[in-house]
Amino acid sequence: MVPRVEIAVVLDFMCPWSFIAMRSFQIARKRFTERLEFSPVDFTPFEFDPPGTYPVEGTDWTAYCRSFGESKAKFLLEDKLPRAFSLGSAVGIQFRMDRRIVHTIDVNAA
């Protein structure tokens, strides 16, 4: 008998870390498909910023990072995001800095 795995995922579809985690999960699921039975995954969207934070056309990613102040922007733009982009690349995701931040609810409705 193959063990059954039940997984619930809470993620913000606009978050690079959530995207990396989702792709890593997909890879792991394929790797263990012969040894485990996966029940349908229960997805719950999470919106990091409350509705109304961004204009309908979204907010430039770099401007979003800079909105947290010079010190945090430096950390985000020079450390955290390059690390996320590198990890994303390792699982087949090609992130780009020229992107816009929009509400997760808008992504879910697309």
mmCIF file with all atom_site columns, C-alpha atoms in Angstrom:
data_model
loop_
_atom_site.group_PDB
_atom_site.id
_atom_site.type_symbol
_atom_site.label_atom_id
_atom_site.label_alt_id
_atom_site.label_comp_id
_atom_site.label_asym_id
_atom_site.label_entity_id
_atom_site.label_seq_id
_atom_site.pdbx_PDB_ins_code
_atom_site.Cartn_x
_atom_site.Cartn_y
_atom_site.Cartn_z
_atom_site.occupancy
_atom_site.B_iso_or_equiv
_atom_site.pdbx_formal_charge
_atom_site.auth_seq_id
_atom_site.auth_comp_id
_atom_site.auth_asym_id
_atom_site.auth_atom_id
_atom_site.pdbx_PDB_model_num
ATOM 1   C CA . MET A 1 1   ? 0.000  0.000  0.000   1.00 0.00 ? 1   MET A CA 1
ATOM 2   C CA . VAL A 1 2   ? 1.334  3.434  -1.010  1.00 0.00 ? 2   VAL A CA 1
ATOM 3   C CA . PRO A 1 3   ? 1.183  6.146  1.689   1.00 0.00 ? 3   PRO A CA 1
ATOM 4   C CA . ARG A 1 4   ? -1.296 8.938  0.930   1.00 0.00 ? 4   ARG A CA 1
ATOM 5   C CA . VAL A 1 5   ? -0.134 12.533 1.334   1.00 0.00 ? 5   VAL A CA 1
ATOM 6   C CA . GLU A 1 6   ? -2.525 15.403 1.935   1.00 0.00 ? 6   GLU A CA 1
ATOM 7   C CA . ILE A 1 7   ? -1.158 18.905 1.423   1.00 0.00 ? 7   ILE A CA 1
ATOM 8   C CA . ALA A 1 8   ? -2.663 22.318 2.057   1.00 0.00 ? 8   ALA A CA 1
ATOM 9   C CA . VAL A 1 9   ? -0.852 25.288 0.541   1.00 0.00 ? 9   VAL A CA 1
ATOM 10  C CA . VAL A 1 10  ? -1.256 28.950 1.475   1.00 0.00 ? 10  VAL A CA 1
ATOM 11  C CA . LEU A 1 11  ? 0.526  31.274 -0.921  1.00 0.00 ? 11  LEU A CA 1
ATOM 12  C CA . ASP A 1 12  ? 0.567  34.700 -2.494  1.00 0.00 ? 12  ASP A CA 1
ATOM 13  C CA . PHE A 1 13  ? 0.724  34.108 -6.229  1.00 0.00 ? 13  PHE A CA 1
ATOM 14  C CA . MET A 1 14  ? 2.550  37.425 -6.698  1.00 0.00 ? 14  MET A CA 1
ATOM 15  C CA . CYS A 1 15  ? 5.333  36.491 -4.255  1.00 0.00 ? 15  CYS A CA 1
ATOM 16  C CA . PRO A 1 16  ? 8.547  35.133 -5.810  1.00 0.00 ? 16  PRO A CA 1
ATOM 17  C CA . TRP A 1 17  ? 9.144  32.938 -2.741  1.00 0.00 ? 17  TRP A CA 1
ATOM 18  C CA . SER A 1 18  ? 5.664  31.417 -3.084  1.00 0.00 ? 18  SER A CA 1
ATOM 19  C CA . PHE A 1 19  ? 6.313  30.738 -6.771  1.00 0.00 ? 19  PHE A CA 1
ATOM 20  C CA . ILE A 1 20  ? 9.633  29.044 -5.920  1.00 0.00 ? 20  ILE A CA 1
ATOM 21  C CA . ALA A 1 21  ? 7.940  26.946 -3.237  1.00 0.00 ? 21  ALA A CA 1
ATOM 22  C CA . MET A 1 22  ? 5.158  25.927 -5.629  1.00 0.00 ? 22  MET A CA 1
ATOM 23  C CA . ARG A 1 23  ? 7.614  24.917 -8.348  1.00 0.00 ? 23  ARG A CA 1
ATOM 24  C CA . SER A 1 24  ? 9.733  23.011 -5.802  1.00 0.00 ? 24  SER A CA 1
ATOM 25  C CA . PHE A 1 25  ? 6.603  21.191 -4.663  1.00 0.00 ? 25  PHE A CA 1
ATOM 26  C CA . GLN A 1 26  ? 5.761  20.262 -8.270  1.00 0.00 ? 26  GLN A CA 1
ATOM 27  C CA . ILE A 1 27  ? 9.266  18.854 -8.746  1.00 0.00 ? 27  ILE A CA 1
ATOM 28  C CA . ALA A 1 28  ? 9.092  16.886 -5.477  1.00 0.00 ? 28  ALA A CA 1
ATOM 29  C CA . ARG A 1 29  ? 5.669  15.540 -6.374  1.00 0.00 ? 29  ARG A CA 1
ATOM 30  C CA . LYS A 1 30  ? 6.980  14.190 -9.689  1.00 0.00 ? 30  LYS A CA 1
ATOM 31  C CA . ARG A 1 31  ? 10.002 12.713 -7.936  1.00 0.00 ? 31  ARG A CA 1
ATOM 32  C CA . PHE A 1 32  ? 7.893  10.784 -5.416  1.00 0.00 ? 32  PHE A CA 1
ATOM 33  C CA . THR A 1 33  ? 4.897  9.919  -7.593  1.00 0.00 ? 33  THR A CA 1
ATOM 34  C CA . GLU A 1 34  ? 5.830  6.210  -7.598  1.00 0.00 ? 34  GLU A CA 1
ATOM 35  C CA . ARG A 1 35  ? 6.219  6.025  -3.809  1.00 0.00 ? 35  ARG A CA 1
ATOM 36  C CA . LEU A 1 36  ? 3.409  8.277  -2.584  1.00 0.00 ? 36  LEU A CA 1
ATOM 37  C CA . GLU A 1 37  ? -0.203 8.904  -3.459  1.00 0.00 ? 37  GLU A CA 1
ATOM 38  C CA . PHE A 1 38  ? -0.995 12.619 -3.511  1.00 0.00 ? 38  PHE A CA 1
ATOM 39  C CA . SER A 1 39  ? -4.517 13.763 -2.753  1.00 0.00 ? 39  SER A CA 1
ATOM 40  C CA . PRO A 1 40  ? -5.680 16.918 -4.550  1.00 0.00 ? 40  PRO A CA 1
ATOM 41  C CA . VAL A 1 41  ? -3.846 19.913 -3.128  1.00 0.00 ? 41  VAL A CA 1
ATOM 42  C CA . ASP A 1 42  ? -5.932 22.410 -1.185  1.00 0.00 ? 42  ASP A CA 1
ATOM 43  C CA . PHE A 1 43  ? -4.832 25.904 -2.247  1.00 0.00 ? 43  PHE A CA 1
ATOM 44  C CA . THR A 1 44  ? -5.652 28.998 -0.212  1.00 0.00 ? 44  THR A CA 1
ATOM 45  C CA . PRO A 1 45  ? -4.626 32.348 -1.682  1.00 0.00 ? 45  PRO A CA 1
ATOM 46  C CA . PHE A 1 46  ? -3.025 34.840 0.672   1.00 0.00 ? 46  PHE A CA 1
ATOM 47  C CA . GLU A 1 47  ? -2.740 38.516 -0.117  1.00 0.00 ? 47  GLU A CA 1
ATOM 48  C CA . PHE A 1 48  ? 0.327  40.068 1.516   1.00 0.00 ? 48  PHE A CA 1
ATOM 49  C CA . ASP A 1 49  ? -0.900 43.624 1.079   1.00 0.00 ? 49  ASP A CA 1
ATOM 50  C CA . PRO A 1 50  ? -4.543 44.568 1.710   1.00 0.00 ? 50  PRO A CA 1
ATOM 51  C CA . PRO A 1 51  ? -6.873 45.382 -1.205  1.00 0.00 ? 51  PRO A CA 1
ATOM 52  C CA . GLY A 1 52  ? -6.530 48.966 -2.400  1.00 0.00 ? 52  GLY A CA 1
ATOM 53  C CA . THR A 1 53  ? -2.760 49.099 -1.839  1.00 0.00 ? 53  THR A CA 1
ATOM 54  C CA . TYR A 1 54  ? -1.927 49.181 -5.549  1.00 0.00 ? 54  TYR A CA 1
ATOM 55  C CA . PRO A 1 55  ? -3.462 51.021 -8.477  1.00 0.00 ? 55  PRO A CA 1
ATOM 56  C CA . VAL A 1 56  ? -5.281 48.908 -11.074 1.00 0.00 ? 56  VAL A CA 1
ATOM 57  C CA . GLU A 1 57  ? -2.242 49.036 -13.414 1.00 0.00 ? 57  GLU A CA 1
ATOM 58  C CA . GLY A 1 58  ? -0.005 47.779 -10.590 1.00 0.00 ? 58  GLY A CA 1
ATOM 59  C CA . THR A 1 59  ? 3.157  49.219 -9.071  1.00 0.00 ? 59  THR A CA 1
ATOM 60  C CA . ASP A 1 60  ? 6.657  48.995 -10.488 1.00 0.00 ? 60  ASP A CA 1
ATOM 61  C CA . TRP A 1 61  ? 8.621  46.324 -8.602  1.00 0.00 ? 61  TRP A CA 1
ATOM 62  C CA . THR A 1 62  ? 11.670 48.515 -7.960  1.00 0.00 ? 62  THR A CA 1
ATOM 63  C CA . ALA A 1 63  ? 9.488  51.405 -6.766  1.00 0.00 ? 63  ALA A CA 1
ATOM 64  C CA . TYR A 1 64  ? 7.658  48.974 -4.470  1.00 0.00 ? 64  TYR A CA 1
ATOM 65  C CA . CYS A 1 65  ? 10.966 47.887 -2.905  1.00 0.00 ? 65  CYS A CA 1
ATOM 66  C CA . ARG A 1 66  ? 12.092 51.501 -2.517  1.00 0.00 ? 66  ARG A CA 1
ATOM 67  C CA . SER A 1 67  ? 8.847  52.376 -0.725  1.00 0.00 ? 67  SER A CA 1
ATOM 68  C CA . PHE A 1 68  ? 10.206 50.576 2.359   1.00 0.00 ? 68  PHE A CA 1
ATOM 69  C CA . GLY A 1 69  ? 13.060 53.057 2.779   1.00 0.00 ? 69  GLY A CA 1
ATOM 70  C CA . GLU A 1 70  ? 16.678 53.125 1.680   1.00 0.00 ? 70  GLU A CA 1
ATOM 71  C CA . SER A 1 71  ? 18.048 50.420 3.988   1.00 0.00 ? 71  SER A CA 1
ATOM 72  C CA . LYS A 1 72  ? 15.330 47.838 3.318   1.00 0.00 ? 72  LYS A CA 1
ATOM 73  C CA . ALA A 1 73  ? 15.290 48.654 -0.408  1.00 0.00 ? 73  ALA A CA 1
ATOM 74  C CA . LYS A 1 74  ? 19.027 47.983 -0.560  1.00 0.00 ? 74  LYS A CA 1
ATOM 75  C CA . PHE A 1 75  ? 18.511 44.635 1.192   1.00 0.00 ? 75  PHE A CA 1
ATOM 76  C CA . LEU A 1 76  ? 15.595 43.681 -1.077  1.00 0.00 ? 76  LEU A CA 1
ATOM 77  C CA . LEU A 1 77  ? 17.188 44.774 -4.356  1.00 0.00 ? 77  LEU A CA 1
ATOM 78  C CA . GLU A 1 78  ? 20.776 43.689 -3.696  1.00 0.00 ? 78  GLU A CA 1
ATOM 79  C CA . ASP A 1 79  ? 20.380 40.610 -1.492  1.00 0.00 ? 79  ASP A CA 1
ATOM 80  C CA . LYS A 1 80  ? 16.927 39.076 -1.107  1.00 0.00 ? 80  LYS A CA 1
ATOM 81  C CA . LEU A 1 81  ? 15.683 39.353 -4.696  1.00 0.00 ? 81  LEU A CA 1
ATOM 82  C CA . PRO A 1 82  ? 18.928 38.220 -6.341  1.00 0.00 ? 82  PRO A CA 1
ATOM 83  C CA . ARG A 1 83  ? 18.862 35.202 -3.999  1.00 0.00 ? 83  ARG A CA 1
ATOM 84  C CA . ALA A 1 84  ? 15.227 34.484 -4.907  1.00 0.00 ? 84  ALA A CA 1
ATOM 85  C CA . PHE A 1 85  ? 15.982 34.903 -8.610  1.00 0.00 ? 85  PHE A CA 1
ATOM 86  C CA . SER A 1 86  ? 18.907 32.479 -8.328  1.00 0.00 ? 86  SER A CA 1
ATOM 87  C CA . LEU A 1 87  ? 16.812 29.880 -6.502  1.00 0.00 ? 87  LEU A CA 1
ATOM 88  C CA . GLY A 1 88  ? 14.029 30.404 -9.031  1.00 0.00 ? 88  GLY A CA 1
ATOM 89  C CA . SER A 1 89  ? 16.433 29.772 -11.871 1.00 0.00 ? 89  SER A CA 1
ATOM 90  C CA . ALA A 1 90  ? 17.453 26.482 -10.244 1.00 0.00 ? 90  ALA A CA 1
ATOM 91  C CA . VAL A 1 91  ? 13.836 25.271 -10.516 1.00 0.00 ? 91  VAL A CA 1
ATOM 92  C CA . GLY A 1 92  ? 13.185 26.663 -13.995 1.00 0.00 ? 92  GLY A CA 1
ATOM 93  C CA . ILE A 1 93  ? 11.751 30.104 -13.225 1.00 0.00 ? 93  ILE A CA 1
ATOM 94  C CA . GLN A 1 94  ? 13.163 33.145 -15.000 1.00 0.00 ? 94  GLN A CA 1
ATOM 95  C CA . PHE A 1 95  ? 12.226 36.145 -12.875 1.00 0.00 ? 95  PHE A CA 1
ATOM 96  C CA . ARG A 1 96  ? 12.635 39.666 -14.235 1.00 0.00 ? 96  ARG A CA 1
ATOM 97  C CA . MET A 1 97  ? 13.026 42.927 -12.382 1.00 0.00 ? 97  MET A CA 1
ATOM 98  C CA . ASP A 1 98  ? 10.848 44.770 -14.910 1.00 0.00 ? 98  ASP A CA 1
ATOM 99  C CA . ARG A 1 99  ? 7.591  43.548 -13.454 1.00 0.00 ? 99  ARG A CA 1
ATOM 100 C CA . ARG A 1 100 ? 4.638  45.094 -11.675 1.00 0.00 ? 100 ARG A CA 1
ATOM 101 C CA . ILE A 1 101 ? 3.074  44.263 -8.342  1.00 0.00 ? 101 ILE A CA 1
ATOM 102 C CA . VAL A 1 102 ? -0.690 43.773 -8.563  1.00 0.00 ? 102 VAL A CA 1
ATOM 103 C CA . HIS A 1 103 ? -3.240 42.401 -6.134  1.00 0.00 ? 103 HIS A CA 1
ATOM 104 C CA . THR A 1 104 ? -3.261 38.641 -5.755  1.00 0.00 ? 104 THR A CA 1
ATOM 105 C CA . ILE A 1 105 ? -7.037 38.654 -6.125  1.00 0.00 ? 105 ILE A CA 1
ATOM 106 C CA . ASP A 1 106 ? -6.563 40.139 -9.618  1.00 0.00 ? 106 ASP A CA 1
ATOM 107 C CA . VAL A 1 107 ? -4.137 37.339 -10.504 1.00 0.00 ? 107 VAL A CA 1
ATOM 108 C CA . ASN A 1 108 ? -6.547 34.705 -9.209  1.00 0.00 ? 108 ASN A CA 1
ATOM 109 C CA . ALA A 1 109 ? -9.372 36.160 -11.307 1.00 0.00 ? 109 ALA A CA 1
ATOM 110 C CA . ALA A 1 110 ? -7.305 36.306 -14.540 1.00 0.00 ? 110 ALA A CA 1
#
